Short mmCIF file of C-alpha atoms in Angstrom, two decimals:
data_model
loop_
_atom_site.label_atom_id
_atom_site.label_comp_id
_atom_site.label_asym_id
_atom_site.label_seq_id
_atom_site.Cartn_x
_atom_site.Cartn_y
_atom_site.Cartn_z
CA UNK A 30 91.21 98.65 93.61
CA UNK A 31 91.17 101.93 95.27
CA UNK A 32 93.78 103.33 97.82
CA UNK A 33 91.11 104.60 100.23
CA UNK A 34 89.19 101.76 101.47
CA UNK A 35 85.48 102.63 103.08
CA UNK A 36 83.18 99.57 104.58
CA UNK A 37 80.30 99.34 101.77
CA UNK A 38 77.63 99.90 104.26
CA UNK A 39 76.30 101.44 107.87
CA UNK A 40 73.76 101.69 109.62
CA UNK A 41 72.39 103.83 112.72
CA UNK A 42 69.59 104.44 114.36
CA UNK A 43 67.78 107.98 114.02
CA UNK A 44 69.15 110.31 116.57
CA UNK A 45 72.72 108.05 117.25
CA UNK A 46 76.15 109.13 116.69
CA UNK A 47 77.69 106.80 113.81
CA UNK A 48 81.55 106.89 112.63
CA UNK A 49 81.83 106.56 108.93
CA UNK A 50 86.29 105.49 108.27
CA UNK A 51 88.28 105.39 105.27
CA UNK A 52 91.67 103.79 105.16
CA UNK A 53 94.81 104.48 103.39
CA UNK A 54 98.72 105.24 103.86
CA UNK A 55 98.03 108.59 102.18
CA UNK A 56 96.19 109.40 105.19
CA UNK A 57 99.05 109.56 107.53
CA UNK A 58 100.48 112.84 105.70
CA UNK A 59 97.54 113.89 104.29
CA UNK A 60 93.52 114.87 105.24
CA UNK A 61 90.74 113.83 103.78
CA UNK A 62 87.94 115.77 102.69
CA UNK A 63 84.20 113.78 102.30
CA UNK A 64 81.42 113.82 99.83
CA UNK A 65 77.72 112.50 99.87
CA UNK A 66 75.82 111.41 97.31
CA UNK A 67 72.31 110.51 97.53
CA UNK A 68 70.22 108.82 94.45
CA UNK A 69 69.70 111.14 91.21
CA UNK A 70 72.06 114.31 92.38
CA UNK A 71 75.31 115.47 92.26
CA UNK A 72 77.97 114.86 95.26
CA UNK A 73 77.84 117.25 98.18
CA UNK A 74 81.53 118.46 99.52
CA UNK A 75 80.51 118.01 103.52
CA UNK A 76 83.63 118.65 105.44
CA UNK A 77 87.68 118.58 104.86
CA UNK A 78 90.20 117.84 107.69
CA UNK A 79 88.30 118.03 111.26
CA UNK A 80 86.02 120.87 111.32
CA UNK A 81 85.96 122.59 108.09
CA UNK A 82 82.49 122.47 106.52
CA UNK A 83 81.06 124.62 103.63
CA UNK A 84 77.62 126.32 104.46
CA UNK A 85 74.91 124.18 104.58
CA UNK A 86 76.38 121.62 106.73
CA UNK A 87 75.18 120.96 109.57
CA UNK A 88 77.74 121.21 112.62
CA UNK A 89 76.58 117.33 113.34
CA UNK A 90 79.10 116.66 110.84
CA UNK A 91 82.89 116.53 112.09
CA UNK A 92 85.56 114.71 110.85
CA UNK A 93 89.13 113.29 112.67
CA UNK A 94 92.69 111.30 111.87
CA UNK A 95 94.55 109.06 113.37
CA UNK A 96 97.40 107.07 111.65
CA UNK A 97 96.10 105.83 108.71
CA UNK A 98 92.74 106.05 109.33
CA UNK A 99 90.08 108.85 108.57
CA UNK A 100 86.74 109.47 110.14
CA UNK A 101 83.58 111.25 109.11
CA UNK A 102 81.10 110.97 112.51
CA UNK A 103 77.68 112.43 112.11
CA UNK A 104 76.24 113.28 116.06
CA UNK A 105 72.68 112.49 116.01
CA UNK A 106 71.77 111.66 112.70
CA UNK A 107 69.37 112.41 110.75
CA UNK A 108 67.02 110.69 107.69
CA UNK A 109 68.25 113.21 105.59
CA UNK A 110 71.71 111.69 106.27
CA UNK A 111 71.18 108.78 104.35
CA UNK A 112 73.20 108.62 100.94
CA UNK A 113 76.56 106.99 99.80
CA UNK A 114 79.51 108.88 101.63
CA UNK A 115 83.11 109.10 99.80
CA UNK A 116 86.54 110.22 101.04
CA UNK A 117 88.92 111.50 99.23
CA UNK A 118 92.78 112.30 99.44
CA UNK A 119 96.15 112.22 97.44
CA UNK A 120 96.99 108.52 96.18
CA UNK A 121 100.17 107.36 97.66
CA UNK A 122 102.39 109.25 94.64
CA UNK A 123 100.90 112.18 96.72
CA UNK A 124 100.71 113.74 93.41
CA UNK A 125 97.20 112.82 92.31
CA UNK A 126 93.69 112.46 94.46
CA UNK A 127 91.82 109.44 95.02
CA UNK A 128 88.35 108.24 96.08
CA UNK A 129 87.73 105.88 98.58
CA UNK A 130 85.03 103.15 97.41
CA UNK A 131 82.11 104.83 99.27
CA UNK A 132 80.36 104.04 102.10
CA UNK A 133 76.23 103.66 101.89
CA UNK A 134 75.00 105.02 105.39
CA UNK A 135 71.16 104.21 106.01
CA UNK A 136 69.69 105.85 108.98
CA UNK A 137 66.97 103.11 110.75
CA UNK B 26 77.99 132.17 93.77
CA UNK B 27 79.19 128.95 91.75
CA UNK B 28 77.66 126.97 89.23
CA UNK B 29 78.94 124.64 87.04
CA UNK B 30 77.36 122.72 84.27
CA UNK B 31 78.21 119.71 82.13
CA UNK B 32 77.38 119.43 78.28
CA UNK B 33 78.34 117.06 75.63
CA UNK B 34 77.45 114.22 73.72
CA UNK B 35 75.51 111.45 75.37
CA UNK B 36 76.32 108.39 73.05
CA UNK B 37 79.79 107.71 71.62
CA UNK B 38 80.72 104.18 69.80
CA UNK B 39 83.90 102.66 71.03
CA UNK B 40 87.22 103.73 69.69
CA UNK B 41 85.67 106.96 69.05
CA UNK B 42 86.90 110.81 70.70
CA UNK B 43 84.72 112.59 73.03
CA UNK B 44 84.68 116.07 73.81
CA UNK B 45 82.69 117.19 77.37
CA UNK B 46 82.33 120.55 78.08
CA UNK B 47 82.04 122.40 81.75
CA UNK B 48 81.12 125.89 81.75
CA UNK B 49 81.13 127.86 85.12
CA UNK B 50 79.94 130.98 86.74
CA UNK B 51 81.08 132.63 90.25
CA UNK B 52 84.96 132.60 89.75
CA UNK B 53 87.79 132.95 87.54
CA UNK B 54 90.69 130.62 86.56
CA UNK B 55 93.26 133.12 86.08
CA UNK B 56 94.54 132.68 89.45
CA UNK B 57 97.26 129.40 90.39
CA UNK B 58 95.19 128.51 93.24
CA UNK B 59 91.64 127.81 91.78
CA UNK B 60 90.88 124.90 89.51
CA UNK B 61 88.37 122.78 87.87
CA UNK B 62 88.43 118.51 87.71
CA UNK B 63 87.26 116.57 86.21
CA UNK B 64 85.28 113.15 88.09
CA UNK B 65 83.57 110.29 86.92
CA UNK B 66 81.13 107.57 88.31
CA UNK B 67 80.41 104.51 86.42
CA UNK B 68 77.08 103.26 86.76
CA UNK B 69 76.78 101.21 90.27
CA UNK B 70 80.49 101.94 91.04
CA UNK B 71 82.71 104.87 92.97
CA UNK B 72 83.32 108.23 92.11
CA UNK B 73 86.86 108.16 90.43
CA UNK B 74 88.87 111.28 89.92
CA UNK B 75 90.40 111.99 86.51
CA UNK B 76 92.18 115.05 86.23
CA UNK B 77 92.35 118.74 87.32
CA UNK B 78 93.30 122.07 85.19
CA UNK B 79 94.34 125.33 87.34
CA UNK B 80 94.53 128.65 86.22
CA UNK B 81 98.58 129.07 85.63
CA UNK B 82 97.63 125.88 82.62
CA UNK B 83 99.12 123.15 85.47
CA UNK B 84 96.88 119.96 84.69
CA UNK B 85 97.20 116.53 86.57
CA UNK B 86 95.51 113.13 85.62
CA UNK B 87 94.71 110.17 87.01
CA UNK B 88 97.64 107.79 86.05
CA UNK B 89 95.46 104.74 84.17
CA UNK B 90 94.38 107.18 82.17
CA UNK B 91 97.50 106.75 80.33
CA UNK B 92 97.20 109.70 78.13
CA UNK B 93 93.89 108.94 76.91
CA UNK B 94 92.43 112.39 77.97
CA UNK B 95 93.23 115.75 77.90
CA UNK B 96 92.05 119.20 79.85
CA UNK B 97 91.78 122.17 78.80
CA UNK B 98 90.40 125.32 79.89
CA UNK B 99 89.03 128.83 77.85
CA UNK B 100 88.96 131.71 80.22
CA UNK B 101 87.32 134.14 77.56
CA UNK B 102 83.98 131.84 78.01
CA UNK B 103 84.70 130.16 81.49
CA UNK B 104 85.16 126.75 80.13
CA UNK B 105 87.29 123.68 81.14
CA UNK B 106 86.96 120.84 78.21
CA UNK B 107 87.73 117.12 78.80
CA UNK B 108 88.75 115.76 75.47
CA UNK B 109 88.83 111.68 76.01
CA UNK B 110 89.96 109.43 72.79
CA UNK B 111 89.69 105.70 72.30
CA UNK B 112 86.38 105.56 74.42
CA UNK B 113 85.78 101.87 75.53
CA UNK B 114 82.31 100.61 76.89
CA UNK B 115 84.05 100.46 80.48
CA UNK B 116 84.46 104.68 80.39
CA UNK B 117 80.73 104.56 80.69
CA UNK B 118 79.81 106.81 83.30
CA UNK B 119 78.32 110.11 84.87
CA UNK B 120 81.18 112.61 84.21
CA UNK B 121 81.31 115.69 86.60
CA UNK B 122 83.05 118.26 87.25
CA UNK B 123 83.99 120.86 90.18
CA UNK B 124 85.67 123.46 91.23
CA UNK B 125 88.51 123.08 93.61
CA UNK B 126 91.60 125.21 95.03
CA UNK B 127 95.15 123.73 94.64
CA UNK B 128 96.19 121.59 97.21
CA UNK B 129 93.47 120.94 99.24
CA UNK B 130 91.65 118.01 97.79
CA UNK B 131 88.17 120.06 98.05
CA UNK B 132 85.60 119.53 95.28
CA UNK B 133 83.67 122.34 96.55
CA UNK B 134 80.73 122.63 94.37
CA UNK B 135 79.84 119.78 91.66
CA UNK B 136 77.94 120.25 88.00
CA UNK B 137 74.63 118.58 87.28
CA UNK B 138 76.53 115.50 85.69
CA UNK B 139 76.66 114.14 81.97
CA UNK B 140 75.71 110.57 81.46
CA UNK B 141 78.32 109.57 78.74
CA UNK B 142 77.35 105.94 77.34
CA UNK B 143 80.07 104.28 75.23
CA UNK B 144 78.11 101.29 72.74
CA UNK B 145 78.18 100.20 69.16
#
């Protein structure tokens, strides 16, 4: 079992705002960044801590904490969206990282 | 601009060592602060981290590993190997790997991925 905990599955209508949460003690001292992975490629890094997103990203993207809870919300989204989404932060140890179980967001 | 690609051998029978290879482009590992790791995803299952090599030689795996595999890294060819022993059919998995900076828990860009199937 993983230390990070994600719901398997969401879903949102095109153009809605949807909240995407991963749970874990870790997450009180420590952020989480977020990866998506869509069918046949390689994870995308999409945003660490709150705001910080490599290029490419669209600013629809934003992430958040609070307690021991982490948040990935996408603000409008998009079909292109759509793919399994996975935190990831230090395990409890705080000495090694740790992937939530993923979260597959479909986009109606 | 990084790039980082996988290479190895796709089919290994259990009990047997496996050697996967990453070679990069777009940055060094000489410095303390910028490192490669090492990730996994068995088929229909979550990513799972497995270890991470910086440049000052500092390497961290994922405990259940339990010494199993080993990092290493060759700065002369920009390399970063992932030696795992005793395979067993449940190590079946896409292996990846990606380039991160200490301490921050950012996989920034990923390889291609390796599909490494473990079967007699």
């Amino acid at each position: 079992s993983s230390e990070l905990t994600q719901d398997p599955a969401v879903s949102v209508a095109l153009g809605q705002t949807v909240r995407i949460t991963c749970h874990g003690d870790s997450l009180r001292s420590y952020y989480a960044s977020w990866y998506r992975r869509k069918p046949g490629q390689a994870p995308v890094f999409v945003i660490y801590a709150e705001n910080n997103r490599p290029a490419g990203i669209p600013h629809r993207f934003s992430g958040s904490r609070s307690g021991n809870t982490a948040s990935l919300t996408i603000t409008g989204a998009q079909a292109e969206d759509e793919g399994d989404y996975y935190c990831n932060s230090r395990d409890s140890s705080g000495n090694h990282w740790v992937f939530g179980g993923g979260t597959k967001l479909t986009v109606l | 601009q990084i790039t980082l690609k996988e290479s190895g051998p796709t089919l290994v029978k259990p009990a047997q060592t496996l050697t996967l290879t990453c070679t990069f482009s777009g940055f060094s590992l000489s410095s303390s602060g910028v490192g490669v790791a090492w990730i996994r995803q068995p088929p229909g299952k979550a990513l799972e981290w497995l270890a991470v090599i910086y440049g000052n030689d500092l390497k961290t795996y994922r405990p259940s590993l339990n010494g199993r595999f080993s990092i290493t890294k060759d700065n002369a060819n920009n390399q970063v190997g992932l030696t795992m022993t005793n395979m067993d059919p449940v190590d079946t998995a896409t292996y990846y790997c990606a380039n991160t900076y200490r301490g921050s828990g950012i996989f920034e860009f990923w390889g291609q991925g390796a599909l490494v199937t473990v079967s007699s």
